[in-house]
Amino acid sequence: DAMVIQNPRYQVTQFGKPVTLSCSQTLNHNVMYWYQQKSSQAPKLLFHYYDKDFNNEADTPDNFQSRRPNTSFCFLDIRSPGLGDAAMYLCATSKITGVRNQPQHFGDGTRLSIL
Amino acid sequence: KQEVTQIPAALSVPEGENLVLNCSFTDSAIYNLQWFRQDPGKGLTSLLLIQSSQREQTSGRLNASLDKSSGRSTLYIAASQPGDSATYLCAVLNYGGSQGNLIFGKGTKLSVKP
């Protein structure tokens, strides 16, 4: 059974048209992450929520924002997608307990295409 | 700044061979190292996680080792099967970085030929 679910699997949007990607989890993990992975590249962390606390990576463009209305759901909003934002977007969760961090669990990703 | 390197970028082996994938990292101040598998167009599946105090972890035909002082990890796959074909990524979790920020290598694309 899928524990980290991303919708949709494939998303096509127009240049400059706002788009929202969604992620839900049934693991009750306290941390949720959004990664961007471009073709043949390593996944790169955009931001994460530790409970309700939002943590933005220093080099994440302002064009990317996130919302976490409750423990189970997290959204990635791209306000004005550019051609360079075409990528696979991966959501992950983990349970942080002190310094012995648990594995991160990933969803199947949403592949975003920009026309 | 932590950098994670995986060599080779691609590997092709005949079915049944034992093989080793390599991962190196530049900063030994890590909490843990995690190996993932990624099938084409899919997300990441966690295979093994090694805490910084551990030397190895095993799951089925997979064995991962960690030598923190030398900045190296290996993933050993025994008796490879065509179903093992995928991209394998390693990632480290640094001290002092933002909570849970995994630093990934670019992966090794493995192809196991029947």
mmCIF file of C-alpha atoms in Angstrom:
data_model
loop_
_atom_site.group_PDB
_atom_site.id
_atom_site.type_symbol
_atom_site.label_atom_id
_atom_site.label_comp_id
_atom_site.label_asym_id
_atom_site.label_seq_id
_atom_site.Cartn_x
_atom_site.Cartn_y
_atom_site.Cartn_z
ATOM 1 C CA ASP A 1 0.000 0.000 0.000
ATOM 2 C CA ALA A 2 1.342 3.383 -0.986
ATOM 3 C CA MET A 3 2.297 5.375 2.090
ATOM 4 C CA VAL A 4 3.410 8.592 0.382
ATOM 5 C CA ILE A 5 1.043 9.516 -2.410
ATOM 6 C CA GLN A 6 1.671 12.212 -4.956
ATOM 7 C CA ASN A 7 -0.916 13.612 -7.320
ATOM 8 C CA PRO A 8 -0.957 13.915 -10.180
ATOM 9 C CA ARG A 9 1.734 11.604 -11.580
ATOM 10 C CA TYR A 10 2.091 13.808 -14.643
ATOM 11 C CA GLN A 11 1.307 17.513 -14.824
ATOM 12 C CA VAL A 12 1.488 19.734 -17.861
ATOM 13 C CA THR A 13 1.173 23.476 -17.472
ATOM 14 C CA GLN A 14 1.779 26.542 -19.563
ATOM 15 C CA PHE A 15 4.681 28.887 -19.146
ATOM 16 C CA GLY A 16 3.796 31.312 -16.346
ATOM 17 C CA LYS A 17 0.589 29.550 -15.295
ATOM 18 C CA PRO A 18 0.515 28.707 -11.567
ATOM 19 C CA VAL A 19 0.494 25.035 -10.695
ATOM 20 C CA THR A 20 0.068 23.070 -7.463
ATOM 21 C CA LEU A 21 1.404 19.605 -6.758
ATOM 22 C CA SER A 22 0.089 17.608 -3.830
ATOM 23 C CA CYS A 23 1.465 15.019 -1.456
ATOM 24 C CA SER A 24 -0.247 13.006 1.249
ATOM 25 C CA GLN A 25 1.066 10.468 3.723
ATOM 26 C CA THR A 26 -0.395 7.747 5.906
ATOM 27 C CA LEU A 27 2.738 7.295 8.030
ATOM 28 C CA ASN A 28 2.003 10.090 10.508
ATOM 29 C CA HIS A 29 5.566 11.328 10.061
ATOM 30 C CA ASN A 30 6.433 14.713 11.483
ATOM 31 C CA VAL A 31 8.626 15.873 8.596
ATOM 32 C CA MET A 32 7.672 16.313 4.955
ATOM 33 C CA TYR A 33 10.096 17.300 2.190
ATOM 34 C CA TRP A 34 9.935 18.485 -1.386
ATOM 35 C CA TYR A 35 12.782 17.658 -3.762
ATOM 36 C CA GLN A 36 13.357 18.677 -7.362
ATOM 37 C CA GLN A 37 15.083 16.189 -9.665
ATOM 38 C CA LYS A 38 16.051 17.166 -13.177
ATOM 39 C CA SER A 39 16.945 14.587 -15.796
ATOM 40 C CA SER A 40 20.011 12.510 -14.840
ATOM 41 C CA GLN A 41 20.624 14.751 -11.833
ATOM 42 C CA ALA A 42 20.591 14.149 -8.113
ATOM 43 C CA PRO A 43 17.442 15.132 -6.204
ATOM 44 C CA LYS A 44 17.802 18.562 -4.642
ATOM 45 C CA LEU A 45 15.929 19.632 -1.522
ATOM 46 C CA LEU A 46 13.689 22.675 -2.014
ATOM 47 C CA PHE A 47 12.205 22.941 1.487
ATOM 48 C CA HIS A 48 10.724 20.901 4.294
ATOM 49 C CA TYR A 49 8.240 21.133 7.115
ATOM 50 C CA TYR A 50 9.189 19.962 10.593
ATOM 51 C CA ASP A 51 5.694 19.718 12.052
ATOM 52 C CA LYS A 52 4.353 23.193 11.242
ATOM 53 C CA ASP A 53 7.742 24.852 10.961
ATOM 54 C CA PHE A 54 8.671 25.719 7.399
ATOM 55 C CA ASN A 55 12.340 25.489 6.396
ATOM 56 C CA ASN A 56 13.395 26.924 3.066
ATOM 57 C CA GLU A 57 16.723 26.020 1.484
ATOM 58 C CA ALA A 58 18.846 29.090 0.801
ATOM 59 C CA ASP A 59 18.975 28.589 -2.952
ATOM 60 C CA THR A 60 15.316 27.692 -3.515
ATOM 61 C CA PRO A 61 13.816 30.265 -5.922
ATOM 62 C CA ASP A 62 11.079 32.548 -4.580
ATOM 63 C CA ASN A 63 8.841 31.138 -7.308
ATOM 64 C CA PHE A 64 8.454 27.972 -5.207
ATOM 65 C CA GLN A 65 6.258 27.923 -2.121
ATOM 66 C CA SER A 66 4.738 25.267 0.086
ATOM 67 C CA ARG A 67 1.794 24.728 2.398
ATOM 68 C CA ARG A 68 1.158 22.090 5.019
ATOM 69 C CA PRO A 69 -2.429 22.415 6.268
ATOM 70 C CA ASN A 70 -2.193 19.310 8.472
ATOM 71 C CA THR A 71 0.098 16.385 9.267
ATOM 72 C CA SER A 72 -1.030 14.338 6.294
ATOM 73 C CA PHE A 73 -0.889 16.819 3.439
ATOM 74 C CA CYS A 74 1.742 19.049 1.894
ATOM 75 C CA PHE A 75 1.518 21.132 -1.288
ATOM 76 C CA LEU A 76 4.097 22.579 -3.634
ATOM 77 C CA ASP A 77 3.029 25.770 -5.388
ATOM 78 C CA ILE A 78 4.929 27.122 -8.363
ATOM 79 C CA ARG A 79 3.705 30.657 -8.922
ATOM 80 C CA SER A 80 5.025 31.325 -12.427
ATOM 81 C CA PRO A 81 6.616 28.197 -13.908
ATOM 82 C CA GLY A 82 9.464 28.707 -16.327
ATOM 83 C CA LEU A 83 10.917 26.226 -18.797
ATOM 84 C CA GLY A 84 13.724 25.521 -16.342
ATOM 85 C CA ASP A 85 11.232 24.249 -13.772
ATOM 86 C CA ALA A 86 10.393 21.175 -15.831
ATOM 87 C CA ALA A 87 11.480 18.287 -13.614
ATOM 88 C CA MET A 88 10.371 15.414 -11.428
ATOM 89 C CA TYR A 89 9.139 16.673 -8.058
ATOM 90 C CA LEU A 90 9.517 14.212 -5.221
ATOM 91 C CA CYS A 91 7.791 14.333 -1.866
ATOM 92 C CA ALA A 92 9.292 12.492 1.079
ATOM 93 C CA THR A 93 8.518 11.996 4.745
ATOM 94 C CA SER A 94 10.455 10.929 7.789
ATOM 95 C CA LYS A 95 10.135 10.668 11.528
ATOM 96 C CA ILE A 96 12.789 12.688 13.288
ATOM 97 C CA THR A 97 13.571 11.353 16.747
ATOM 98 C CA GLY A 98 16.592 13.034 18.258
ATOM 99 C CA VAL A 99 19.714 12.492 16.233
ATOM 100 C CA ARG A 100 18.910 8.982 15.055
ATOM 101 C CA ASN A 101 16.994 10.022 11.992
ATOM 102 C CA GLN A 102 14.824 7.440 10.360
ATOM 103 C CA PRO A 103 14.829 6.678 6.622
ATOM 104 C CA GLN A 104 13.082 9.069 4.316
ATOM 105 C CA HIS A 105 10.145 7.535 2.448
ATOM 106 C CA PHE A 106 9.468 8.849 -1.028
ATOM 107 C CA GLY A 107 6.393 9.050 -3.199
ATOM 108 C CA ASP A 108 6.421 8.145 -6.890
ATOM 109 C CA GLY A 109 6.871 11.765 -7.877
ATOM 110 C CA THR A 110 5.078 14.179 -10.162
ATOM 111 C CA ARG A 111 6.667 14.837 -13.528
ATOM 112 C CA LEU A 112 6.052 18.450 -14.477
ATOM 113 C CA SER A 113 6.216 19.591 -18.080
ATOM 114 C CA ILE A 114 6.061 23.231 -19.170
ATOM 115 C CA LEU A 115 4.650 24.194 -22.563
ATOM 116 C CA LYS B 1 30.248 21.906 1.329
ATOM 117 C CA GLN B 2 29.351 18.214 1.215
ATOM 118 C CA GLU B 3 29.722 16.529 -2.160
ATOM 119 C CA VAL B 4 28.636 12.974 -2.928
ATOM 120 C CA THR B 5 30.095 11.106 -5.875
ATOM 121 C CA GLN B 6 29.054 7.792 -7.333
ATOM 122 C CA ILE B 7 31.248 5.823 -9.683
ATOM 123 C CA PRO B 8 30.618 4.405 -12.195
ATOM 124 C CA ALA B 9 27.736 6.383 -13.656
ATOM 125 C CA ALA B 10 26.521 3.259 -15.455
ATOM 126 C CA LEU B 11 27.220 -0.438 -15.130
ATOM 127 C CA SER B 12 26.102 -3.432 -17.187
ATOM 128 C CA VAL B 13 26.547 -6.981 -15.900
ATOM 129 C CA PRO B 14 25.262 -10.444 -16.844
ATOM 130 C CA GLU B 15 22.671 -12.052 -14.616
ATOM 131 C CA GLY B 16 24.052 -13.911 -11.617
ATOM 132 C CA GLU B 17 27.111 -11.751 -11.039
ATOM 133 C CA ASN B 18 27.947 -10.228 -7.703
ATOM 134 C CA LEU B 19 28.630 -6.502 -7.976
ATOM 135 C CA VAL B 20 29.682 -3.483 -5.948
ATOM 136 C CA LEU B 21 28.485 0.089 -6.311
ATOM 137 C CA ASN B 22 30.614 2.857 -4.874
ATOM 138 C CA CYS B 23 29.755 6.091 -3.109
ATOM 139 C CA SER B 24 32.171 8.669 -1.716
ATOM 140 C CA PHE B 25 31.554 11.830 0.276
ATOM 141 C CA THR B 26 33.837 14.722 1.148
ATOM 142 C CA ASP B 27 32.692 15.597 4.697
ATOM 143 C CA SER B 28 32.759 12.784 7.246
ATOM 144 C CA ALA B 29 30.522 14.664 9.735
ATOM 145 C CA ILE B 30 27.372 12.774 8.840
ATOM 146 C CA TYR B 31 24.444 11.383 10.807
ATOM 147 C CA ASN B 32 23.776 8.557 8.411
ATOM 148 C CA LEU B 33 24.016 7.320 4.840
ATOM 149 C CA GLN B 34 21.110 5.927 2.886
ATOM 150 C CA TRP B 35 20.979 3.874 -0.318
ATOM 151 C CA PHE B 36 17.983 4.222 -2.625
ATOM 152 C CA ARG B 37 16.743 2.552 -5.760
ATOM 153 C CA GLN B 38 14.977 4.536 -8.479
ATOM 154 C CA ASP B 39 13.149 2.876 -11.352
ATOM 155 C CA PRO B 40 12.620 4.932 -14.552
ATOM 156 C CA GLY B 41 10.015 7.650 -14.059
ATOM 157 C CA LYS B 42 9.444 6.659 -10.445
ATOM 158 C CA GLY B 43 10.258 7.904 -6.985
ATOM 159 C CA LEU B 44 12.941 6.593 -4.657
ATOM 160 C CA THR B 45 12.720 3.366 -2.696
ATOM 161 C CA SER B 46 14.831 3.225 0.454
ATOM 162 C CA LEU B 47 17.029 0.130 0.492
ATOM 163 C CA LEU B 48 19.326 0.488 3.474
ATOM 164 C CA LEU B 49 20.182 3.144 6.038
ATOM 165 C CA ILE B 50 23.455 3.069 7.959
ATOM 166 C CA GLN B 51 23.784 5.256 11.048
ATOM 167 C CA SER B 52 27.160 6.963 11.474
ATOM 168 C CA SER B 53 28.049 4.613 14.352
ATOM 169 C CA GLN B 54 27.438 1.503 12.250
ATOM 170 C CA ARG B 55 29.745 -0.232 9.789
ATOM 171 C CA GLU B 56 27.245 -2.151 7.677
ATOM 172 C CA GLN B 57 23.644 -3.109 7.106
ATOM 173 C CA THR B 58 22.207 -6.109 5.308
ATOM 174 C CA SER B 59 18.856 -6.786 3.674
ATOM 175 C CA GLY B 60 18.438 -9.944 1.639
ATOM 176 C CA ARG B 61 20.940 -9.913 -1.231
ATOM 177 C CA LEU B 62 22.044 -6.364 -0.398
ATOM 178 C CA ASN B 63 24.849 -5.373 1.922
ATOM 179 C CA ALA B 64 25.915 -1.784 2.489
ATOM 180 C CA SER B 65 29.100 -0.786 4.258
ATOM 181 C CA LEU B 66 30.208 2.552 5.655
ATOM 182 C CA ASP B 67 33.736 3.792 6.335
ATOM 183 C CA LYS B 68 33.092 7.263 7.661
ATOM 184 C CA SER B 69 36.736 8.179 8.191
ATOM 185 C CA SER B 70 37.597 7.589 4.554
ATOM 186 C CA GLY B 71 34.303 8.968 3.270
ATOM 187 C CA ARG B 72 33.246 5.822 1.473
ATOM 188 C CA SER B 73 30.292 3.489 1.245
ATOM 189 C CA THR B 74 29.676 0.464 -0.921
ATOM 190 C CA LEU B 75 26.511 -1.355 -1.885
ATOM 191 C CA TYR B 76 27.097 -5.033 -2.582
ATOM 192 C CA ILE B 77 24.463 -6.892 -4.620
ATOM 193 C CA ALA B 78 24.765 -10.666 -4.619
ATOM 194 C CA ALA B 79 23.575 -12.895 -7.452
ATOM 195 C CA SER B 80 22.201 -10.034 -9.535
ATOM 196 C CA GLN B 81 18.901 -10.443 -11.364
ATOM 197 C CA PRO B 82 17.328 -8.537 -14.290
ATOM 198 C CA GLY B 83 14.835 -7.111 -11.798
ATOM 199 C CA ASP B 84 17.724 -5.328 -10.075
ATOM 200 C CA SER B 85 18.074 -3.063 -13.108
ATOM 201 C CA ALA B 86 17.533 0.497 -11.873
ATOM 202 C CA THR B 87 19.445 3.590 -10.811
ATOM 203 C CA TYR B 88 20.975 3.350 -7.351
ATOM 204 C CA LEU B 89 21.543 6.552 -5.397
ATOM 205 C CA CYS B 90 23.349 7.134 -2.158
ATOM 206 C CA ALA B 91 22.671 10.093 0.090
ATOM 207 C CA VAL B 92 24.199 11.419 3.306
ATOM 208 C CA LEU B 93 22.631 13.394 6.114
ATOM 209 C CA ASN B 94 25.040 16.034 7.408
ATOM 210 C CA TYR B 95 25.608 17.459 10.852
ATOM 211 C CA GLY B 96 24.746 21.114 10.890
ATOM 212 C CA GLY B 97 22.663 21.088 7.761
ATOM 213 C CA SER B 98 18.969 21.814 7.753
ATOM 214 C CA GLN B 99 16.964 19.082 9.396
ATOM 215 C CA GLY B 100 16.833 16.061 7.158
ATOM 216 C CA ASN B 101 18.622 17.589 4.177
ATOM 217 C CA LEU B 102 19.921 14.575 2.305
ATOM 218 C CA ILE B 103 22.791 15.269 -0.064
ATOM 219 C CA PHE B 104 22.514 12.894 -3.001
ATOM 220 C CA GLY B 105 24.929 11.519 -5.523
ATOM 221 C CA LYS B 106 23.846 11.399 -9.165
ATOM 222 C CA GLY B 107 23.469 7.645 -9.028
ATOM 223 C CA THR B 108 24.749 4.551 -10.788
ATOM 224 C CA LYS B 109 22.509 3.180 -13.525
ATOM 225 C CA LEU B 110 22.640 -0.611 -13.301
ATOM 226 C CA SER B 111 21.601 -2.915 -16.107
ATOM 227 C CA VAL B 112 21.508 -6.669 -15.468
ATOM 228 C CA LYS B 113 21.324 -8.666 -18.704
ATOM 229 C CA PRO B 114 19.499 -12.016 -18.758
#
